[in-house]
PDB file of C-alpha atoms in Angstrom:
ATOM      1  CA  UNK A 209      -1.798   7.334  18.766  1.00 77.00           C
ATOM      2  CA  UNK A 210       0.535   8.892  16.460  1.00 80.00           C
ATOM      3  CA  UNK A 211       2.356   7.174  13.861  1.00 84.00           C
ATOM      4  CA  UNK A 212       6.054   9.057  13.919  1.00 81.00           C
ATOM      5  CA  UNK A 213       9.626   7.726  12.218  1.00 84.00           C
ATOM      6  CA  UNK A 214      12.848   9.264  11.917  1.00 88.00           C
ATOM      7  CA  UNK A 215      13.504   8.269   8.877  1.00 91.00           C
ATOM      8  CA  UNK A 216      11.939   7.807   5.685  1.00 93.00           C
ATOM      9  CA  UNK A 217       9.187   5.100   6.561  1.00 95.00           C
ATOM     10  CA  UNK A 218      10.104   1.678   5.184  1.00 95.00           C
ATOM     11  CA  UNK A 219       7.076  -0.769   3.452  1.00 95.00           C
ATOM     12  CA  UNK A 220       7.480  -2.665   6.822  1.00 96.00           C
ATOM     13  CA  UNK A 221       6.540   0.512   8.552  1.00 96.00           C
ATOM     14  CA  UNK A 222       3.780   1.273   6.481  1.00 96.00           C
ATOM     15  CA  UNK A 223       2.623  -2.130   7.261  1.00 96.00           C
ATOM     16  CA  UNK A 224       2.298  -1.801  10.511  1.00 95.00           C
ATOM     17  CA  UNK A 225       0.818   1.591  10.813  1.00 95.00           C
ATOM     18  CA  UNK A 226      -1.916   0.137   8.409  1.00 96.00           C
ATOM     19  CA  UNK A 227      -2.188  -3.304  10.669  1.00 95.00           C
ATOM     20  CA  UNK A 228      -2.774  -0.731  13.788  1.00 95.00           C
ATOM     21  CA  UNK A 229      -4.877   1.861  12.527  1.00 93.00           C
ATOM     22  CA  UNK A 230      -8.532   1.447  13.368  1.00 89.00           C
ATOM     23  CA  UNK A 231     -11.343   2.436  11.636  1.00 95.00           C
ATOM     24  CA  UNK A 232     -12.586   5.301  10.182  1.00 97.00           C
ATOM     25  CA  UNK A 233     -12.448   8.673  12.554  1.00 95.00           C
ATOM     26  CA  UNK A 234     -15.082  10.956  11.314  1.00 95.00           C
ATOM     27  CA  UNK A 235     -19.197  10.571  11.815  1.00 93.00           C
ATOM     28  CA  UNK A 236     -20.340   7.539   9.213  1.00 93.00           C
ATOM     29  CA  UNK A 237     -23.057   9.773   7.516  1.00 91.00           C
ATOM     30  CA  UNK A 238     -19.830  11.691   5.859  1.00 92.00           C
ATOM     31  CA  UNK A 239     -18.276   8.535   4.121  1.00 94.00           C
ATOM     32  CA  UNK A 240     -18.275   8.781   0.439  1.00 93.00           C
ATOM     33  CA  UNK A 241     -19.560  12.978   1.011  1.00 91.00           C
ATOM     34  CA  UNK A 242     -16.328  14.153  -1.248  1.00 92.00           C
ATOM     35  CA  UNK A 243     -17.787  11.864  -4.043  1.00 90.00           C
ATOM     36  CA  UNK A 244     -21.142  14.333  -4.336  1.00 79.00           C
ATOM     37  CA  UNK A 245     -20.376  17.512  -2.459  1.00 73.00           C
ATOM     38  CA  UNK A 246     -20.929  20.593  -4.225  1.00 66.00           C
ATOM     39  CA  UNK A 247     -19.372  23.565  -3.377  1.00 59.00           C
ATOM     40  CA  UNK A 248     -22.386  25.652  -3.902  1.00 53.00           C
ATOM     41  CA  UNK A 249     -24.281  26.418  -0.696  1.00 52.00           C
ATOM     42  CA  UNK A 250     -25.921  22.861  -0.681  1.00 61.00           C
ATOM     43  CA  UNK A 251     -26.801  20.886   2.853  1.00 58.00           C
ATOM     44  CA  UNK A 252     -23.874  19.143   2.390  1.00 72.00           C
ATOM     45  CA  UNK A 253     -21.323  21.674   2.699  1.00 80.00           C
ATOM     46  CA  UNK A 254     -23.216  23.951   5.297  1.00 83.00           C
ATOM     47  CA  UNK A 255     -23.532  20.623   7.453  1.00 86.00           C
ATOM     48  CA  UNK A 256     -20.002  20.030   7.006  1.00 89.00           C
ATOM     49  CA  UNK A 257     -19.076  23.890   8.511  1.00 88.00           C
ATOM     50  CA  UNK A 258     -21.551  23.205  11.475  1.00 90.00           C
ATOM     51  CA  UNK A 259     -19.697  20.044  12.076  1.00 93.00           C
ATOM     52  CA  UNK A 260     -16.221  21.816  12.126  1.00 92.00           C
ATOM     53  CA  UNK A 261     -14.815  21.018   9.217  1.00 94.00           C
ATOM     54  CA  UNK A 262     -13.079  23.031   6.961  1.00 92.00           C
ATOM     55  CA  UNK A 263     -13.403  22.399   3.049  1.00 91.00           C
ATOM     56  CA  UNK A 264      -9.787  22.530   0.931  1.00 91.00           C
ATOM     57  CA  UNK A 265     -10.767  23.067  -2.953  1.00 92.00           C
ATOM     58  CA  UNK A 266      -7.773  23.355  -5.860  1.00 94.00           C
ATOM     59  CA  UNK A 267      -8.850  22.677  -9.230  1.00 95.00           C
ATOM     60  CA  UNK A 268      -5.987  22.955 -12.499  1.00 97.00           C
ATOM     61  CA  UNK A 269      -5.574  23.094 -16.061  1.00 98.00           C
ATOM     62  CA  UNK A 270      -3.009  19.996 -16.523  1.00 97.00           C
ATOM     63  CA  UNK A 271      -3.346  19.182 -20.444  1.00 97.00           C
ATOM     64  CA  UNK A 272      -5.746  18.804 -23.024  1.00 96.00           C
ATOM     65  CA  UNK A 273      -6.854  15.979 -25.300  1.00 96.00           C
ATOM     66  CA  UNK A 274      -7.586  12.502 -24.664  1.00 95.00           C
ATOM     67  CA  UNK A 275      -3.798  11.301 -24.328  1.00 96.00           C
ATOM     68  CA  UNK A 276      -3.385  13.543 -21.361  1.00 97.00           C
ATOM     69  CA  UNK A 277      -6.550  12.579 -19.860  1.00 97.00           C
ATOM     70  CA  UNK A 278      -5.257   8.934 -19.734  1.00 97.00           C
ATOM     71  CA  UNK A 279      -2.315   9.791 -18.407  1.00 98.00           C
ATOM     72  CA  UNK A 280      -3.658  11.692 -15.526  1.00 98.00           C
ATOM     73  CA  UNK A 281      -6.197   8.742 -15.006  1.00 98.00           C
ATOM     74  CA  UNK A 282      -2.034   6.574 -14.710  1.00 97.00           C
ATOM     75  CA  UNK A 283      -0.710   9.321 -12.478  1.00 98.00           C
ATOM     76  CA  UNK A 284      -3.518   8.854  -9.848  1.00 98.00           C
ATOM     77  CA  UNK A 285      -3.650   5.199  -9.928  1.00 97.00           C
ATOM     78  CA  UNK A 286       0.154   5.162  -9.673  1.00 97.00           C
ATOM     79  CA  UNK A 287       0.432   7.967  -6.839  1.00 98.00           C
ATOM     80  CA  UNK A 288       2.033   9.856  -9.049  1.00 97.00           C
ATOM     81  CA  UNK A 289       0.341  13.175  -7.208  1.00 97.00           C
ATOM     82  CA  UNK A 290       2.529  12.112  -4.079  1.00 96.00           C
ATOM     83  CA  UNK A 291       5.553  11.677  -5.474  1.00 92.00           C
ATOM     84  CA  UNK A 292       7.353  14.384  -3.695  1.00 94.00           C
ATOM     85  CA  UNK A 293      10.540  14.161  -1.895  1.00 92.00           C
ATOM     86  CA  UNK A 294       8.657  15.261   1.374  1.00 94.00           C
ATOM     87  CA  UNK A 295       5.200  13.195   0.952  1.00 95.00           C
ATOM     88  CA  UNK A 296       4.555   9.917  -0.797  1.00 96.00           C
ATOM     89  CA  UNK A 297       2.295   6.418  -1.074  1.00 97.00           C
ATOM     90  CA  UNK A 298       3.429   2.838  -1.752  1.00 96.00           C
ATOM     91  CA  UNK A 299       2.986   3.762  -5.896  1.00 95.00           C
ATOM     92  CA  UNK A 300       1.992  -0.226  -5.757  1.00 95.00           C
ATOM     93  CA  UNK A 301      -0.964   0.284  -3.828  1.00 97.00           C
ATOM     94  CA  UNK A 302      -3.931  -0.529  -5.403  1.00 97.00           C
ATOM     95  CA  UNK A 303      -6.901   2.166  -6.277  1.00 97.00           C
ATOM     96  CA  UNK A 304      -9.627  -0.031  -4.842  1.00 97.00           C
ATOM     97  CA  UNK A 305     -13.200   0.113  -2.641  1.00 97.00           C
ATOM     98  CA  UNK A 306     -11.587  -0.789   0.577  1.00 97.00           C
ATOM     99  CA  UNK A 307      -7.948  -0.766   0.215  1.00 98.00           C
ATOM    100  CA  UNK A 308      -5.434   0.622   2.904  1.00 97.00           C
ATOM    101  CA  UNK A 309      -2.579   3.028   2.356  1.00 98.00           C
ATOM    102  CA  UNK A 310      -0.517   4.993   4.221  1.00 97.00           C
ATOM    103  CA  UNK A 311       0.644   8.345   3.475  1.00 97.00           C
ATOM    104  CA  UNK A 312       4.256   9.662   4.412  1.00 96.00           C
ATOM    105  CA  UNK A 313       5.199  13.184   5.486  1.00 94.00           C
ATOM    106  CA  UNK A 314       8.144  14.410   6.373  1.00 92.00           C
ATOM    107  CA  UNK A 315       7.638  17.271   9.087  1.00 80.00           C
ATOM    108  CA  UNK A 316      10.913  19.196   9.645  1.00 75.00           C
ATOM    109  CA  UNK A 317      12.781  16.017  10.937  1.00 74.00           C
ATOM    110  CA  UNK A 318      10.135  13.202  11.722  1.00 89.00           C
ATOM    111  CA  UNK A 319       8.317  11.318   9.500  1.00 94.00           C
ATOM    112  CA  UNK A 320       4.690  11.049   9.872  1.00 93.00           C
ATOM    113  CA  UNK A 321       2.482   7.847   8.761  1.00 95.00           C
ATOM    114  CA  UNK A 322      -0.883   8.606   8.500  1.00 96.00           C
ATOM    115  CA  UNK A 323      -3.516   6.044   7.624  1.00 97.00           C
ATOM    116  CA  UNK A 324      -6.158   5.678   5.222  1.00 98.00           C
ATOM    117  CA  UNK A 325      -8.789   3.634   3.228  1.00 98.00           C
ATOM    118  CA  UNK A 326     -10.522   3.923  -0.044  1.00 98.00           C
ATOM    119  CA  UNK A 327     -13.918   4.896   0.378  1.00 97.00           C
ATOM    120  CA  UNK A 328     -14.606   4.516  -3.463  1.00 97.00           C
ATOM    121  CA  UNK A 329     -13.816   5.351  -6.728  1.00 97.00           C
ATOM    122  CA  UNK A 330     -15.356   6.889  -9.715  1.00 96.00           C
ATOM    123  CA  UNK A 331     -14.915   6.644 -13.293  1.00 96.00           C
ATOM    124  CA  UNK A 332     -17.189   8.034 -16.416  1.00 94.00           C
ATOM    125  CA  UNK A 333     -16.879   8.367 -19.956  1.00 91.00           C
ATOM    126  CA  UNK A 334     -19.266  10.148 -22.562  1.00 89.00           C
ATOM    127  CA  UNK A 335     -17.937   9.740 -26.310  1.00 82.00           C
ATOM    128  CA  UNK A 336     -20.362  11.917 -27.725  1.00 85.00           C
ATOM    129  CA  UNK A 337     -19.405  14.890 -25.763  1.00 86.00           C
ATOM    130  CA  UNK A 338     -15.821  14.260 -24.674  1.00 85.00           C
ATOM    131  CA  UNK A 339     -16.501  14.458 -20.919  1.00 94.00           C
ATOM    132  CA  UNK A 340     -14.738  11.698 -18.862  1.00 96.00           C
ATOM    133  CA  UNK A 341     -13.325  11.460 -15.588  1.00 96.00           C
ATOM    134  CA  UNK A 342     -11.614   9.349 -12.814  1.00 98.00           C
ATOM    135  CA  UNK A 343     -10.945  10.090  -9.474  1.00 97.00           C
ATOM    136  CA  UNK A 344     -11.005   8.537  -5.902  1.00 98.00           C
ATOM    137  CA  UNK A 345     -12.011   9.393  -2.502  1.00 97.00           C
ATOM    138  CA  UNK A 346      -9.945   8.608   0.727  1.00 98.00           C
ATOM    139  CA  UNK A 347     -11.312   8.199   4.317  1.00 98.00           C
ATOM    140  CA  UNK A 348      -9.442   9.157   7.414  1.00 98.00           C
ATOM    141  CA  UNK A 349      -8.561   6.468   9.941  1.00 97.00           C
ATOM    142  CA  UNK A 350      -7.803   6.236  13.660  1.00 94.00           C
ATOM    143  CA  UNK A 351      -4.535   7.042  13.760  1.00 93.00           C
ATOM    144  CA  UNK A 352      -4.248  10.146  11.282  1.00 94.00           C
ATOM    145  CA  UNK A 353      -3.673  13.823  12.805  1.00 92.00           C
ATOM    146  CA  UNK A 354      -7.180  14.659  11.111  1.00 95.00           C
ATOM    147  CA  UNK A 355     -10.687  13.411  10.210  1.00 96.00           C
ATOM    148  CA  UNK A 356     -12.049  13.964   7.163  1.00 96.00           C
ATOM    149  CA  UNK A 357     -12.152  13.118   3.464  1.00 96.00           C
ATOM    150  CA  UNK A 358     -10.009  13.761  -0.031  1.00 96.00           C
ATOM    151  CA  UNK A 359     -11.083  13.368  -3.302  1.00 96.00           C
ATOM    152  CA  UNK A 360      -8.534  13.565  -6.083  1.00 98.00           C
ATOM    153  CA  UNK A 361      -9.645  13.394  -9.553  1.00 97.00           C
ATOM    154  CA  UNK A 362      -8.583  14.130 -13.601  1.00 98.00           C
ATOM    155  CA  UNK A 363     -11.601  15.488 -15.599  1.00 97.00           C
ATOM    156  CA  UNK A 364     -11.547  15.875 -19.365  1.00 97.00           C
ATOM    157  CA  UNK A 365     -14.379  18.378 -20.387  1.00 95.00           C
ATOM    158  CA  UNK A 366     -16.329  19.425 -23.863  1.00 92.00           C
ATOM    159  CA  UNK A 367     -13.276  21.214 -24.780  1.00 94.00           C
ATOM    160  CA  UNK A 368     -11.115  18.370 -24.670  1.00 95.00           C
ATOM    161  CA  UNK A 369      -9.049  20.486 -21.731  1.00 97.00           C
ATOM    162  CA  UNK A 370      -7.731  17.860 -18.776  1.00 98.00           C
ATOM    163  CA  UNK A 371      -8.287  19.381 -15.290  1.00 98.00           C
ATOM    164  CA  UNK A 372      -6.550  18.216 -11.887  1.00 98.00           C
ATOM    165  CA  UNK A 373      -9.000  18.500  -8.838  1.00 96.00           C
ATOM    166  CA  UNK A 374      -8.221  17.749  -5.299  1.00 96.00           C
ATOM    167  CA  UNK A 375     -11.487  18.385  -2.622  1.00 94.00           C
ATOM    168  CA  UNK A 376     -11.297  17.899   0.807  1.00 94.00           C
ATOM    169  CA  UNK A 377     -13.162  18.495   4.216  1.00 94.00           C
ATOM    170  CA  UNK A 378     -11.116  17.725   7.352  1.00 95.00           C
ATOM    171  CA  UNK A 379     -11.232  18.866  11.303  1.00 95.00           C
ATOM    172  CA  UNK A 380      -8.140  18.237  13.834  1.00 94.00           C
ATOM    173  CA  UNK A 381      -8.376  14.592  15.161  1.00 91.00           C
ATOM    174  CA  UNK A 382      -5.460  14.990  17.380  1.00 84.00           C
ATOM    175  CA  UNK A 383      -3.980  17.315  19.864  1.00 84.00           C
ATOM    176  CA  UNK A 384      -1.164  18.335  17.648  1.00 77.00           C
ATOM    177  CA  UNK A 385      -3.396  19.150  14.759  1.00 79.00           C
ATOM    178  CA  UNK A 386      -5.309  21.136  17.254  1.00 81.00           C
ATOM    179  CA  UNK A 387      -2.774  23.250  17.492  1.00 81.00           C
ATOM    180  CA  UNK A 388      -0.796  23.064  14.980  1.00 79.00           C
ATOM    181  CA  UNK A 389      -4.409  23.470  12.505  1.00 82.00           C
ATOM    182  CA  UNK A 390      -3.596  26.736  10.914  1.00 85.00           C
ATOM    183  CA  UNK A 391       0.510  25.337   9.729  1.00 86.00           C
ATOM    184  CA  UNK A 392      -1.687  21.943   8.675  1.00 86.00           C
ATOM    185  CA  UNK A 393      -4.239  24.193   6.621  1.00 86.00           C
ATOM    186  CA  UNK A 394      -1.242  26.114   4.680  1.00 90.00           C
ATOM    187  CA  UNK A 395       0.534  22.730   3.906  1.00 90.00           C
ATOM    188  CA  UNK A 396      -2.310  21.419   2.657  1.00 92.00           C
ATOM    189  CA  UNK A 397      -3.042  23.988   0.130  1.00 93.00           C
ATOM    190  CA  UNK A 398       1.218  23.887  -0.725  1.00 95.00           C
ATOM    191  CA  UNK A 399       0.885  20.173  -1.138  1.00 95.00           C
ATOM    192  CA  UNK A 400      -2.314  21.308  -4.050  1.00 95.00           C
ATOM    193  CA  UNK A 401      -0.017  23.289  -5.562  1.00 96.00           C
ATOM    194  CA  UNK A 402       3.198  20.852  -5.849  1.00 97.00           C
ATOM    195  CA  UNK A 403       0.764  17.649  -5.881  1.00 97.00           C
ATOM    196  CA  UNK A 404      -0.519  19.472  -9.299  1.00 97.00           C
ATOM    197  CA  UNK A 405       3.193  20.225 -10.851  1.00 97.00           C
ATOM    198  CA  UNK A 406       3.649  16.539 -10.263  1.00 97.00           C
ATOM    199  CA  UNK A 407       0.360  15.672 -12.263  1.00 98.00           C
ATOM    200  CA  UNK A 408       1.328  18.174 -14.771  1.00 97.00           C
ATOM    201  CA  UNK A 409       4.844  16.718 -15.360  1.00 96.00           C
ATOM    202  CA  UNK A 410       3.672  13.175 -15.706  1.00 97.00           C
ATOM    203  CA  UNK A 411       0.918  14.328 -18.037  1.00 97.00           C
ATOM    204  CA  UNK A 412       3.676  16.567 -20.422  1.00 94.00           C
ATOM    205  CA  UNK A 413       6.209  13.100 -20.295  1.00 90.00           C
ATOM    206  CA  UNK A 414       7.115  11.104 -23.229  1.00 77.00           C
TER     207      UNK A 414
END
């Protein structure tokens, strides 16, 4: 099942690709993994290789100072890291445990519709030290062209500097990925970098 449209995919569309998707479409024991994988040779990542899955890892410098760290805590929560003219989510779309959303691609002329849910999401704050973060993981569900997981976050650290971090571990899920995996590995490290000039953008706005 692959959810395709010819044009840009309306909120009706997105409906119903979330109304048919099933559930999630990689191995249970990896739900929630992006939250605490390290990307030092731990269990977790080594399993993850034996498994088949390949980790994605871009981490950048978006601001500094606790004005920018809020507003990259706004730009995830309103999808500001998909708004691209080629990839986007409902911005209204709740960050949530357990909500739905549906994320549009545009792939030389279709549209694709690819289905996910919010596996959980993660917020700290330290005052003493400065350190505070937000971020959110996403699960894969039947339906997408992969299995896996994403994590996107905003970190402030000691220094008061604002970092952008998306992590990810994902295998084909469908016969197109399959072969199609190595195009799907470069776009996903060219969405990092224009997903992060979006973040940055927001972050530098009035």
């Amino acid at each position: 099942m692959v959810f395709l449209s010819w044009t840009r995919p309306s909120p009706k569309q997105q409906k119903d690709c979330l109304n048919k998707a099933g559930t999630f479409n990689y191995d249970e024991k990896y739900i929630g993994a992006t939250a605490k994988l390290q990307l030092s040779e731990d269990i977790n990542k080594q399993q993850l290789e034996k498994d088949g899955f390949v980790i994605n890892h871009s981490k950048m410098l978006v601001g500094s100072g606790p004005d920018a760290f809020s507003k990259g805590k706004t730009a995830l929560q309103t999808w500001r890291h998909f708004g691209l003219s080629w990839a986007f989510v409902d911005p209204k779309t709740p960050i949530e445990n357990g909500v739905k959303f549906c994320v549009c691609v545009k792939e030389f002329v279709p549209w694709l519709r690819m289905p996910l849910q919010v596996v959980y999401v993660n917020e700290t704050k330290n005052n003493k030290t400065n350190i505070a973060s937000f971020g959110f993981g996403g699960g894969t569900l039947r339906g997408h062209l992969l299995s896996g997981e994403e994590r996107f976050s905003v970190e402030m650290d000691g220094d008061k500097q604002v970092w952008y971090e998306i992590l990810s571990f994902s295998k084909p899920a469908h016969p197109l990925a399959i072969i199609g995996y190595p195009y799907v590995c470069l776009r996903q490290k060219y969405f990092a970098h224009k997903s992060t000039d979006a973040v940055r953008k927001f972050v530098s706005s009035d």
